[in-house]
N, C-alpha and C. Protein backbone atom coordinates (compact mmCIF):
# COMPACT_ATOMS: atom_id res chain seq x y z
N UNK A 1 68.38 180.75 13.67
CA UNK A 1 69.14 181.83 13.07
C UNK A 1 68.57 182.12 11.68
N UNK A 2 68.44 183.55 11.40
CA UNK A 2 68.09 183.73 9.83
C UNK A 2 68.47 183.29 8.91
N UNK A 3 68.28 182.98 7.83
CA UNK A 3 68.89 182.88 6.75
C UNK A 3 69.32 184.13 5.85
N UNK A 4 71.04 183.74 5.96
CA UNK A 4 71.35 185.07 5.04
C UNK A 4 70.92 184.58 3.77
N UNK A 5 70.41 185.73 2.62
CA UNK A 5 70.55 185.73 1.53
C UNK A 5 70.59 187.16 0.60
N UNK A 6 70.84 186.90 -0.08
CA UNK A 6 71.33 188.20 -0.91
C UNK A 6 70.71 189.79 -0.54
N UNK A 7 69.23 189.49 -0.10
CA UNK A 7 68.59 190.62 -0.14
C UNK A 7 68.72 191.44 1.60
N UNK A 8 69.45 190.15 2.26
CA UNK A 8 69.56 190.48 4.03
C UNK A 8 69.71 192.03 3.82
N UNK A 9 69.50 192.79 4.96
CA UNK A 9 70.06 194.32 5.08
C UNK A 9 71.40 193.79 5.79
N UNK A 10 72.06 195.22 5.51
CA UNK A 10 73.49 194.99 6.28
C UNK A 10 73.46 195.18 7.88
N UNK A 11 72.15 195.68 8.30
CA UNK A 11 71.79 196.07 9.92
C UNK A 11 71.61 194.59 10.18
N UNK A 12 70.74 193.48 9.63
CA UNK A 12 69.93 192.59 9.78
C UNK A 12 71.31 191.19 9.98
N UNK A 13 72.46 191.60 9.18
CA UNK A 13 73.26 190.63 8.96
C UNK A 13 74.43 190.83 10.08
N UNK A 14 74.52 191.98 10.23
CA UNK A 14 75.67 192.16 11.54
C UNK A 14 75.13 192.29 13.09
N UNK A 15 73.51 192.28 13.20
CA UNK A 15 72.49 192.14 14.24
C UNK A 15 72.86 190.07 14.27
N UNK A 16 72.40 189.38 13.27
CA UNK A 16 72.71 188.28 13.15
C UNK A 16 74.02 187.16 13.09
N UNK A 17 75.18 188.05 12.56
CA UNK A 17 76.16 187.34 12.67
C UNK A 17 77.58 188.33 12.82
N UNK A 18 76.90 188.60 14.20
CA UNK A 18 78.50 189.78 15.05
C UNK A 18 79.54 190.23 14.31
N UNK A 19 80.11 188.73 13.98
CA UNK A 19 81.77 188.89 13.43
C UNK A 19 81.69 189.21 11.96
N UNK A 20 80.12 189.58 11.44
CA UNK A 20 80.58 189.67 9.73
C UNK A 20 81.41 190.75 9.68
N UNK A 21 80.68 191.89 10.50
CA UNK A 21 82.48 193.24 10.26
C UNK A 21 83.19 193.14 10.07
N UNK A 22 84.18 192.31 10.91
CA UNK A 22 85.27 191.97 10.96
C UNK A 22 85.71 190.98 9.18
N UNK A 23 85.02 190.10 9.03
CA UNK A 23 84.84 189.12 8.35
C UNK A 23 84.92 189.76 6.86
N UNK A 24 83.93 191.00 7.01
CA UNK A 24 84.37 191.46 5.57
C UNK A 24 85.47 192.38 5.12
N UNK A 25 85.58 192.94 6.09
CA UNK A 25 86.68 194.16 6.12
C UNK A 25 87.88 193.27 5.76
N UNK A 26 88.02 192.40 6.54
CA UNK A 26 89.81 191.75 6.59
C UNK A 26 89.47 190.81 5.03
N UNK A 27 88.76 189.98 4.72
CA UNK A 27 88.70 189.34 3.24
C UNK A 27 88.53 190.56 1.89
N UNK A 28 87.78 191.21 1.88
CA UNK A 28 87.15 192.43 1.13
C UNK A 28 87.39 193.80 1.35
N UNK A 29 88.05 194.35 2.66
CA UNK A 29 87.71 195.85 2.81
C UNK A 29 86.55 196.40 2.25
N UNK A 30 85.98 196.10 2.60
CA UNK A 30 84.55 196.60 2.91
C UNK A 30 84.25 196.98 4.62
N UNK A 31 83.32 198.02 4.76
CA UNK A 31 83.44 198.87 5.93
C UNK A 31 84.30 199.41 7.19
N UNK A 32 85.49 199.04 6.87
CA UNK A 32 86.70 199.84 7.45
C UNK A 32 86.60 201.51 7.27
N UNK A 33 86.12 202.08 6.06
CA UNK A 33 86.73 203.39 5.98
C UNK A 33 85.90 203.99 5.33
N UNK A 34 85.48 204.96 5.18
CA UNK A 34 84.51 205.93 4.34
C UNK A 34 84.20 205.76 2.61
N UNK A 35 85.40 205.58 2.41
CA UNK A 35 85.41 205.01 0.55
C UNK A 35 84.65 203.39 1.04
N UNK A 36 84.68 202.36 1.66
CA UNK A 36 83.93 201.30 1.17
C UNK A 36 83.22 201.00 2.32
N UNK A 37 82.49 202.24 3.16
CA UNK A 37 81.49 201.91 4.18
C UNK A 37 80.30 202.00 3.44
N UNK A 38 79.22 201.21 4.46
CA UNK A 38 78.08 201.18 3.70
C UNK A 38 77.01 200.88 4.85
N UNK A 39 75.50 201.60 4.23
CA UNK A 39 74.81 201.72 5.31
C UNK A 39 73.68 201.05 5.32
N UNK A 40 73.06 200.62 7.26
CA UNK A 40 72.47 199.66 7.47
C UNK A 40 71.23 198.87 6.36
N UNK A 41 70.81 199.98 5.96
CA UNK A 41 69.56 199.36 4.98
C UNK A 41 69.79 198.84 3.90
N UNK A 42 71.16 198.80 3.20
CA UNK A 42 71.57 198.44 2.11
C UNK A 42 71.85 196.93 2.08
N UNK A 43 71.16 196.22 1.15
CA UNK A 43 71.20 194.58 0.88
C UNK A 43 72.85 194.48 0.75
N UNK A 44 72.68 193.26 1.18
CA UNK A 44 74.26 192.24 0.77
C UNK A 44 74.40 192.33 -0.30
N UNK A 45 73.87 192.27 -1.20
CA UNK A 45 73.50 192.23 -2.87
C UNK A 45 73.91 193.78 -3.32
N UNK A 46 73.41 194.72 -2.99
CA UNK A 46 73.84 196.16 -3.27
C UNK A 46 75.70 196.48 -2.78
N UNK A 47 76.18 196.19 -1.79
CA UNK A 47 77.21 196.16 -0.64
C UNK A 47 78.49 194.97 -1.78
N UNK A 48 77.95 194.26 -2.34
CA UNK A 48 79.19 193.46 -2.81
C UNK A 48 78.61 193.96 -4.36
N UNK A 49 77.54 194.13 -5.45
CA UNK A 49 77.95 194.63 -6.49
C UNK A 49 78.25 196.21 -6.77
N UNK A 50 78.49 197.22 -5.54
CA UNK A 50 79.44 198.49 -5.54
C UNK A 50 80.58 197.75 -5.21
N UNK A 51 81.00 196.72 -4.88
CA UNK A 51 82.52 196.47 -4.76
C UNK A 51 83.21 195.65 -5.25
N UNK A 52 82.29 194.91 -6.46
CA UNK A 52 82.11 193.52 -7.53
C UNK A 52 82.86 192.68 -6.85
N UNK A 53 81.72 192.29 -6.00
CA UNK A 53 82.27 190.72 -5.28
C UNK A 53 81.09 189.84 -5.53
N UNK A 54 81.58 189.23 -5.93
CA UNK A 54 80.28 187.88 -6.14
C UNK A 54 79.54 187.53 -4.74
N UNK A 55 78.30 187.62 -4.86
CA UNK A 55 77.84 187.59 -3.88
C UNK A 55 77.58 186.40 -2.52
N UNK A 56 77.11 185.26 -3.27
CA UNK A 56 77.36 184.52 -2.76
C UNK A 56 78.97 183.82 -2.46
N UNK A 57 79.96 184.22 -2.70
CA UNK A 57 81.07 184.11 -2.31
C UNK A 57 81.04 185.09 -1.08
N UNK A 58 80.51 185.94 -1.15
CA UNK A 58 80.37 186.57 0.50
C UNK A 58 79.75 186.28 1.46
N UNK A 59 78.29 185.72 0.80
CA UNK A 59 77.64 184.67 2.07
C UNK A 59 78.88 183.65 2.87
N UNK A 60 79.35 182.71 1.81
CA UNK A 60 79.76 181.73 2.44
C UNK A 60 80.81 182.19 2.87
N UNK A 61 81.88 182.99 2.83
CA UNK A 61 82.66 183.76 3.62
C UNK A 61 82.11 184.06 5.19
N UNK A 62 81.22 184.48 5.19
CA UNK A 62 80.77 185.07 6.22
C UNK A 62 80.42 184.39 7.16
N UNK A 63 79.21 183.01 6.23
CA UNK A 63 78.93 181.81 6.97
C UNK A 63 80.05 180.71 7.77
N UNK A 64 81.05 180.57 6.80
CA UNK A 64 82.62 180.06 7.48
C UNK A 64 83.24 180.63 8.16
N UNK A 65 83.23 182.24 8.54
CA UNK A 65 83.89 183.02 9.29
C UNK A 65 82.64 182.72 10.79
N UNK A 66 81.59 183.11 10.29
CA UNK A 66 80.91 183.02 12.01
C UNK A 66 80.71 181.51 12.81
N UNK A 67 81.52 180.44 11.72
CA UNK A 67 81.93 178.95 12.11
C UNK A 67 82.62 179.23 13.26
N UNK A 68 83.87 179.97 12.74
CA UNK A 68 84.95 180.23 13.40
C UNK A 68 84.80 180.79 14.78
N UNK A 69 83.89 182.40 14.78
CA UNK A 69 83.41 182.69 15.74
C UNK A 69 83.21 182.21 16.86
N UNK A 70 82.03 181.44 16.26
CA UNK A 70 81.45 180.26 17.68
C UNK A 70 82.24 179.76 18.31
N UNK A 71 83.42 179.32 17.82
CA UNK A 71 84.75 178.40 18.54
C UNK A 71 85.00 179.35 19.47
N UNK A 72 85.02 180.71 19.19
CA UNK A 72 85.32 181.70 20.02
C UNK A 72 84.54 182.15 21.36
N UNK A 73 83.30 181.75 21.36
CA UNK A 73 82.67 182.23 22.15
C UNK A 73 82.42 180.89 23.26
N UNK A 74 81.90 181.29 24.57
CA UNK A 74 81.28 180.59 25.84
C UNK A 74 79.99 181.44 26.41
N UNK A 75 79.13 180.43 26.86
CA UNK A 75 77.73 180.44 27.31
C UNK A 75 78.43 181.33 28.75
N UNK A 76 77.57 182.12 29.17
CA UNK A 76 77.61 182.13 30.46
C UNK A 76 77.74 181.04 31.56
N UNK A 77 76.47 180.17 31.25
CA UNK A 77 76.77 178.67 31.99
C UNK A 77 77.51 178.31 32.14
N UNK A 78 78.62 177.95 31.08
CA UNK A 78 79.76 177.57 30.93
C UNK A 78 81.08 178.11 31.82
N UNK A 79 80.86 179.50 31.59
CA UNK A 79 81.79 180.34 32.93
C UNK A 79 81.90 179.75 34.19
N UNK A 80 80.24 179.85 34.23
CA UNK A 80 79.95 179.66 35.74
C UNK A 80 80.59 178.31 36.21
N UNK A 81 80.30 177.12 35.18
CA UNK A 81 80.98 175.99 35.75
C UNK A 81 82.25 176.25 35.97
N UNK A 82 82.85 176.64 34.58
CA UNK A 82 84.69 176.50 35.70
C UNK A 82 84.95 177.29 36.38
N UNK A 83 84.18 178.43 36.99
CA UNK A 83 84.41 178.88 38.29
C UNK A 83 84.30 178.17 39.09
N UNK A 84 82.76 177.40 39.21
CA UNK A 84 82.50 176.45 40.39
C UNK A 84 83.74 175.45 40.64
N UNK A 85 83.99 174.91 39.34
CA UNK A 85 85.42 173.83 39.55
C UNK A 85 86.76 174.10 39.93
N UNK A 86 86.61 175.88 40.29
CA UNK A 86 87.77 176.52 40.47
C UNK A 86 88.97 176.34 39.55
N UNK A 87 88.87 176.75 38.17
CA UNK A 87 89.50 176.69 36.71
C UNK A 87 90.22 177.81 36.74
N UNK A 88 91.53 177.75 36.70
CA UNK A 88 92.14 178.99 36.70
C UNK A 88 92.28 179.59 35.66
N UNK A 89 91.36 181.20 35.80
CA UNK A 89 91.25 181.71 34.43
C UNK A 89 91.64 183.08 35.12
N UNK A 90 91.38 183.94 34.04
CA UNK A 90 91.69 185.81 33.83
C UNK A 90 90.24 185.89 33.12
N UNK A 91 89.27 186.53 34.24
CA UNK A 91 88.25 187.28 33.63
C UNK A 91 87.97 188.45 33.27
N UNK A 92 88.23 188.63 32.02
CA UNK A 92 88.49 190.39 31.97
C UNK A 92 86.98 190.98 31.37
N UNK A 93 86.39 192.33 32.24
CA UNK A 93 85.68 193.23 31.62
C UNK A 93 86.24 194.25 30.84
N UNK A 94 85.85 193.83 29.11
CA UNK A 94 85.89 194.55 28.37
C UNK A 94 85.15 196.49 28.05
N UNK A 95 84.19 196.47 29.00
CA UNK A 95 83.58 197.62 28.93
C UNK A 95 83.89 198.79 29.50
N UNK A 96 83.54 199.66 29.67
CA UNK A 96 84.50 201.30 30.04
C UNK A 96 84.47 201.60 31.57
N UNK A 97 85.44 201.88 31.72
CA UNK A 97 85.98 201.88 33.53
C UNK A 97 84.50 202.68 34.10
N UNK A 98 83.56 203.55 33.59
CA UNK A 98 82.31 203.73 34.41
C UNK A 98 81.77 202.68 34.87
N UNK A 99 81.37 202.02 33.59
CA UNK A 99 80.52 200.55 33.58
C UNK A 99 80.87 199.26 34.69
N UNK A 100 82.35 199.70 34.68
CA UNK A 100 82.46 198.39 35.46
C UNK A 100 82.68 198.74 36.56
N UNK A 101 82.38 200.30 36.98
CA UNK A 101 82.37 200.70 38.39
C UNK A 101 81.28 200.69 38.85
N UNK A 102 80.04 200.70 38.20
CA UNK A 102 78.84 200.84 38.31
C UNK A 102 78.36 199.43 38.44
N UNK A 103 78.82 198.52 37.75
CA UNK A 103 78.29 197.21 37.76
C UNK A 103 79.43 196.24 37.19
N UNK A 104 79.56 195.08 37.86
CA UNK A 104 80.61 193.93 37.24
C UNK A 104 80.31 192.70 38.04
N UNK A 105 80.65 191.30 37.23
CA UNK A 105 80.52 190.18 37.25
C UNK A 105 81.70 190.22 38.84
N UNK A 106 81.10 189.43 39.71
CA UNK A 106 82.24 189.28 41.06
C UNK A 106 83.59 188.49 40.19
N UNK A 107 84.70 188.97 40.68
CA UNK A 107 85.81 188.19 40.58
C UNK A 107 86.44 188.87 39.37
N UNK A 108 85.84 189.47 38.38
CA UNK A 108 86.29 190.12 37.21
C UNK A 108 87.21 191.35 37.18
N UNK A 109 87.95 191.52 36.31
CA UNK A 109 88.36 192.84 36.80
C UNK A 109 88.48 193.50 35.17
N UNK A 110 88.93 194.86 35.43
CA UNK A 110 88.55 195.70 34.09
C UNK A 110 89.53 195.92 33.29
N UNK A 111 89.73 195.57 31.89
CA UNK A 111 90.75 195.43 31.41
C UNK A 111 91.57 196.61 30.57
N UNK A 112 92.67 197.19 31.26
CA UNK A 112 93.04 197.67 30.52
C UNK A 112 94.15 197.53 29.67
N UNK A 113 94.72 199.12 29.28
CA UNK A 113 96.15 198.61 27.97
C UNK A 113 97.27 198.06 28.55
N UNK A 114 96.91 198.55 30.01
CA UNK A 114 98.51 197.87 31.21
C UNK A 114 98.47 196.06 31.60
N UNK A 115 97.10 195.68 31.43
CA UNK A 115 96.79 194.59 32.01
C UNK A 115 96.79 193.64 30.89
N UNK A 116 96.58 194.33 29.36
CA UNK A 116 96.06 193.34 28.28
C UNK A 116 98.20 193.27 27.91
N UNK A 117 98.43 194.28 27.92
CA UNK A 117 100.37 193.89 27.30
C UNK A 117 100.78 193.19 28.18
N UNK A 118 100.32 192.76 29.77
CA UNK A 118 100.86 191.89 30.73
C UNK A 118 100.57 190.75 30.01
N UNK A 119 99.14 190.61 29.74
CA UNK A 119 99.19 189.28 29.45
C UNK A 119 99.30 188.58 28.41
N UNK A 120 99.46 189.62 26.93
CA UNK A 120 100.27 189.48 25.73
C UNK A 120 101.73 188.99 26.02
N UNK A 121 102.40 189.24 27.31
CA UNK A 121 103.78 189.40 27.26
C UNK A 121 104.18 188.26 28.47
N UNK A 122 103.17 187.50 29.61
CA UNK A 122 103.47 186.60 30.23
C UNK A 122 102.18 185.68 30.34
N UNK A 123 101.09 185.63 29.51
CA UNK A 123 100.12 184.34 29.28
C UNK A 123 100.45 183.51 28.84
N UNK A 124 100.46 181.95 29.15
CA UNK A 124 100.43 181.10 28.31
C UNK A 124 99.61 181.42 27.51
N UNK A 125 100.08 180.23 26.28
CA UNK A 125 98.88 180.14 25.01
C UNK A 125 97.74 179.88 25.26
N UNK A 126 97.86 178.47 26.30
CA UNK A 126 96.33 177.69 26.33
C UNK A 126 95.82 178.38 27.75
N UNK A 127 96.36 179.32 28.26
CA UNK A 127 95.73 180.45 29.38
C UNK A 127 94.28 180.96 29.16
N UNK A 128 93.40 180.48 29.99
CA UNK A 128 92.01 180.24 30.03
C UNK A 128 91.75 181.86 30.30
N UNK A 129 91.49 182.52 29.48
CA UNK A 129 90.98 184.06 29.53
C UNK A 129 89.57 184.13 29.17
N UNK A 130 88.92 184.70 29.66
CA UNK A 130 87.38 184.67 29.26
C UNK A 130 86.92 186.21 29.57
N UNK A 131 86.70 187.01 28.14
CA UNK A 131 86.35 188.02 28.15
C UNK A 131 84.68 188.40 28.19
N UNK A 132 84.14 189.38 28.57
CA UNK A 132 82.67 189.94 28.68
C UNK A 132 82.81 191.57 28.59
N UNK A 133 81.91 191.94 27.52
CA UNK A 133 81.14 193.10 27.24
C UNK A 133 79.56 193.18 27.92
N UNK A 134 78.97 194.42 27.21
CA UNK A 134 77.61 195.07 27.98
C UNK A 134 77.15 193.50 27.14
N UNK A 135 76.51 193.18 26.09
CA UNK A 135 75.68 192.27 25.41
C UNK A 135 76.49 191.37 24.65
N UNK A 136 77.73 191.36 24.54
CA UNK A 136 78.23 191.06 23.68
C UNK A 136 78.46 190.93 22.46
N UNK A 137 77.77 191.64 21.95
CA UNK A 137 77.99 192.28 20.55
C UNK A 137 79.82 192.75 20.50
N UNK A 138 80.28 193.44 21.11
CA UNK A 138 81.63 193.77 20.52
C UNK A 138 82.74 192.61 20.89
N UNK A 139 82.68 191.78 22.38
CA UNK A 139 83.58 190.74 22.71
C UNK A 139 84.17 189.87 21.41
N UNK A 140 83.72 189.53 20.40
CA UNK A 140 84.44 188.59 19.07
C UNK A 140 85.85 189.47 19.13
N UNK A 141 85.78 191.00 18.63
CA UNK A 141 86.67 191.38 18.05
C UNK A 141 87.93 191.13 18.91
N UNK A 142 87.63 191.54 20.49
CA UNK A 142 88.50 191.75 21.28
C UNK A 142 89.20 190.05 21.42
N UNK A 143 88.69 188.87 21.35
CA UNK A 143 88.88 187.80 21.44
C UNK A 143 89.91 187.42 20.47
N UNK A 144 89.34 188.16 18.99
CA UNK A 144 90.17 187.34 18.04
C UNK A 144 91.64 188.08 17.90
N UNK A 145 91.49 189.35 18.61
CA UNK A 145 92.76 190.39 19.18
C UNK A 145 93.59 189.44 19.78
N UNK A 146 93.06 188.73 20.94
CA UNK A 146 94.05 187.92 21.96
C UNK A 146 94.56 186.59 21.70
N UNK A 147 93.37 185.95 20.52
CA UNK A 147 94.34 184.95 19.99
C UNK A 147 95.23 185.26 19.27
N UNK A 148 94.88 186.61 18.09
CA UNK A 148 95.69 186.50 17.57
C UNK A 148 97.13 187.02 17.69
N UNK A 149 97.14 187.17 19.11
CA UNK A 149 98.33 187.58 19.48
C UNK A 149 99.03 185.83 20.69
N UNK A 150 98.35 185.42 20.35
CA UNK A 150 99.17 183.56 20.52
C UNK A 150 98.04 183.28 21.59
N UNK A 151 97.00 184.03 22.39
CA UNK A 151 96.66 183.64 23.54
C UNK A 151 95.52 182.67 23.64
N UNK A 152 95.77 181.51 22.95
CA UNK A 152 94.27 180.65 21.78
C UNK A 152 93.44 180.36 23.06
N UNK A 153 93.49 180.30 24.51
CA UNK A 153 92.74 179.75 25.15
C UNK A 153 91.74 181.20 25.78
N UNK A 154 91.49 182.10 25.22
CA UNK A 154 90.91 183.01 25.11
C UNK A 154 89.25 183.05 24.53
N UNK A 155 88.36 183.13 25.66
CA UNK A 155 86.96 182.83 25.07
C UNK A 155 86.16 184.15 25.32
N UNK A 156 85.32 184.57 24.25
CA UNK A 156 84.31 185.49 24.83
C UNK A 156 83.13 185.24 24.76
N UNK A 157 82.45 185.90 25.99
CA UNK A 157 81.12 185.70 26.65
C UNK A 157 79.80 185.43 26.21
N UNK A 158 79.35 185.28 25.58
CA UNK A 158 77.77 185.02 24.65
C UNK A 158 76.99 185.81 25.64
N UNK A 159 76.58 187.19 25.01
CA UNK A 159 75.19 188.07 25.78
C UNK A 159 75.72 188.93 26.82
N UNK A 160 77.48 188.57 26.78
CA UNK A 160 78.00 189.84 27.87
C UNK A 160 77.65 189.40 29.29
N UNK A 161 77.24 191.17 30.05
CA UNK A 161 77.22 190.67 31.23
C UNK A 161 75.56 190.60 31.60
N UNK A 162 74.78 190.90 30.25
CA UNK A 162 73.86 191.39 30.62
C UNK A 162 73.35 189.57 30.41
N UNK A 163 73.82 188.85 29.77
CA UNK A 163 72.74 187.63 29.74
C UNK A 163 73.56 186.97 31.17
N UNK A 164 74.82 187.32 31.70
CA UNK A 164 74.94 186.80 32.73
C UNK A 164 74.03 186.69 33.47
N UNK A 165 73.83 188.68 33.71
CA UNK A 165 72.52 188.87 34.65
C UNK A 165 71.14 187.83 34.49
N UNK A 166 71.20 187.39 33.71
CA UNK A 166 69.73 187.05 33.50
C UNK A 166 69.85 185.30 33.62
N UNK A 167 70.72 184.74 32.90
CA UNK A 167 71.01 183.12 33.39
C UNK A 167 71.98 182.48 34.47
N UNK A 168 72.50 183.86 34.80
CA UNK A 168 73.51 183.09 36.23
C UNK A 168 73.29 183.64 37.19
N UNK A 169 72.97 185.01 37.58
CA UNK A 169 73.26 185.58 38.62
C UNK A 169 72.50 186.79 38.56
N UNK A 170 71.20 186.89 39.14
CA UNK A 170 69.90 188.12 39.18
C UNK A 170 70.32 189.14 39.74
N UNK A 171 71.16 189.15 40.48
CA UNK A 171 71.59 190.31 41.42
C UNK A 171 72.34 191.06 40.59
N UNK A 172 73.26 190.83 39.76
CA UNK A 172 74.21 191.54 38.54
C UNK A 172 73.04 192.47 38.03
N UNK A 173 73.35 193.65 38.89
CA UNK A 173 71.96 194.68 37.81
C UNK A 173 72.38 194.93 36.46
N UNK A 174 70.80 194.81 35.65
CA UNK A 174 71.33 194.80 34.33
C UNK A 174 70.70 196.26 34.14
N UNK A 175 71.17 196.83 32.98
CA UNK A 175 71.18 198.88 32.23
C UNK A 175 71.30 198.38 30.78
N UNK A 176 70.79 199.48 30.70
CA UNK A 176 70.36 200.22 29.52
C UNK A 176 71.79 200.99 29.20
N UNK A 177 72.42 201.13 27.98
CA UNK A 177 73.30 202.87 27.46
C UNK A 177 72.45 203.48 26.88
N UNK A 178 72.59 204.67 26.55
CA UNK A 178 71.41 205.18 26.20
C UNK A 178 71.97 205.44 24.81
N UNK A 179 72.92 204.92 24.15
CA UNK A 179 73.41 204.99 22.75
C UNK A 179 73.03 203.70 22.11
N UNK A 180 72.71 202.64 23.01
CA UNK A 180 72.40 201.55 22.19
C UNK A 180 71.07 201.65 21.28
């Protein structure tokens, strides 16, 4: 993994550590909203002295927040085993009802606002949910959504469905969006 340091770009640091969005917005408000968004090429260093935050107090923010992260996330591998062990979970596809008509992990199903208040409203806590996006780039947010609504046994996917495709299961055709 890179080393953040002051001069990282802000493309380079949220390419590297997913959950800093999240991470700065909720400690700092920083990039939530047009007054304190800021764009990809701009250093960490530029990004916290327009918003006089000491800088390295934002590294290690960030670095302790994507601690946290990791707790959050599972390998594909990992899926695959407690399927094999038959682990009773809720696998939800996070990605847009095309996507998962076009392509989805077997056994998964697509999550929507009817299916996610079901299980806000009758999941256990330690209810083994294991979410997946296209790459996983967006799954953190949606994860730390479901714990933080009590559902702590809630994991998301490392690489989506697309590293599925590629370390569990070849047949899962993997795509391109053409916005990525």
């Amino acid at each position: 993994m890179a080393e953040l340091t002051p001069t990282t770009t802000m493309a380079s640091l949220l390419r590297t550590y997913p959950g800093a969005r999240r991470a700065l917005f909720a400690e700092y408000h920083i990039g939530g909203c047009s007054s304190c968004a800021y764009q990809d090429e701009e250093t960490l260093e530029q990004v916290c002295q327009r918003n006089e935050i000491a800088v390295g107090e934002a590294i290690d923010h960030v670095l302790k927040s994507h601690e946290v992260d990791a707790a959050m996330l599972i390998t594909p591998a990992e899926v695959q085993k407690l399927r094999e062990a038959g682990e009773s979970m809720v696998f939800l596809d996070t990605r847009t009802r095309e996507e998962h008509e076009a392509v989805a992990i077997e056994g998964s199903e697509l999550m929507t606002q009817e299916r996610q208040q079901e299980l806000f409203g009758t999941a256990k806590e330690d209810s083994v949910i294991i979410l997946y996006d296209h790459t996983g780039s967006r799954v953190l947010d949606t994860c730390a959504w479901f714990q933080g609504h009590g559902l702590k046994g809630t994991r998301g996917m490392l690489g989506g469905i697309d590293a599925w495709s590629q370390e569990v299961d070849s047949s899962v055709q993997r795509y391109r969006l053409e916005m990525d």
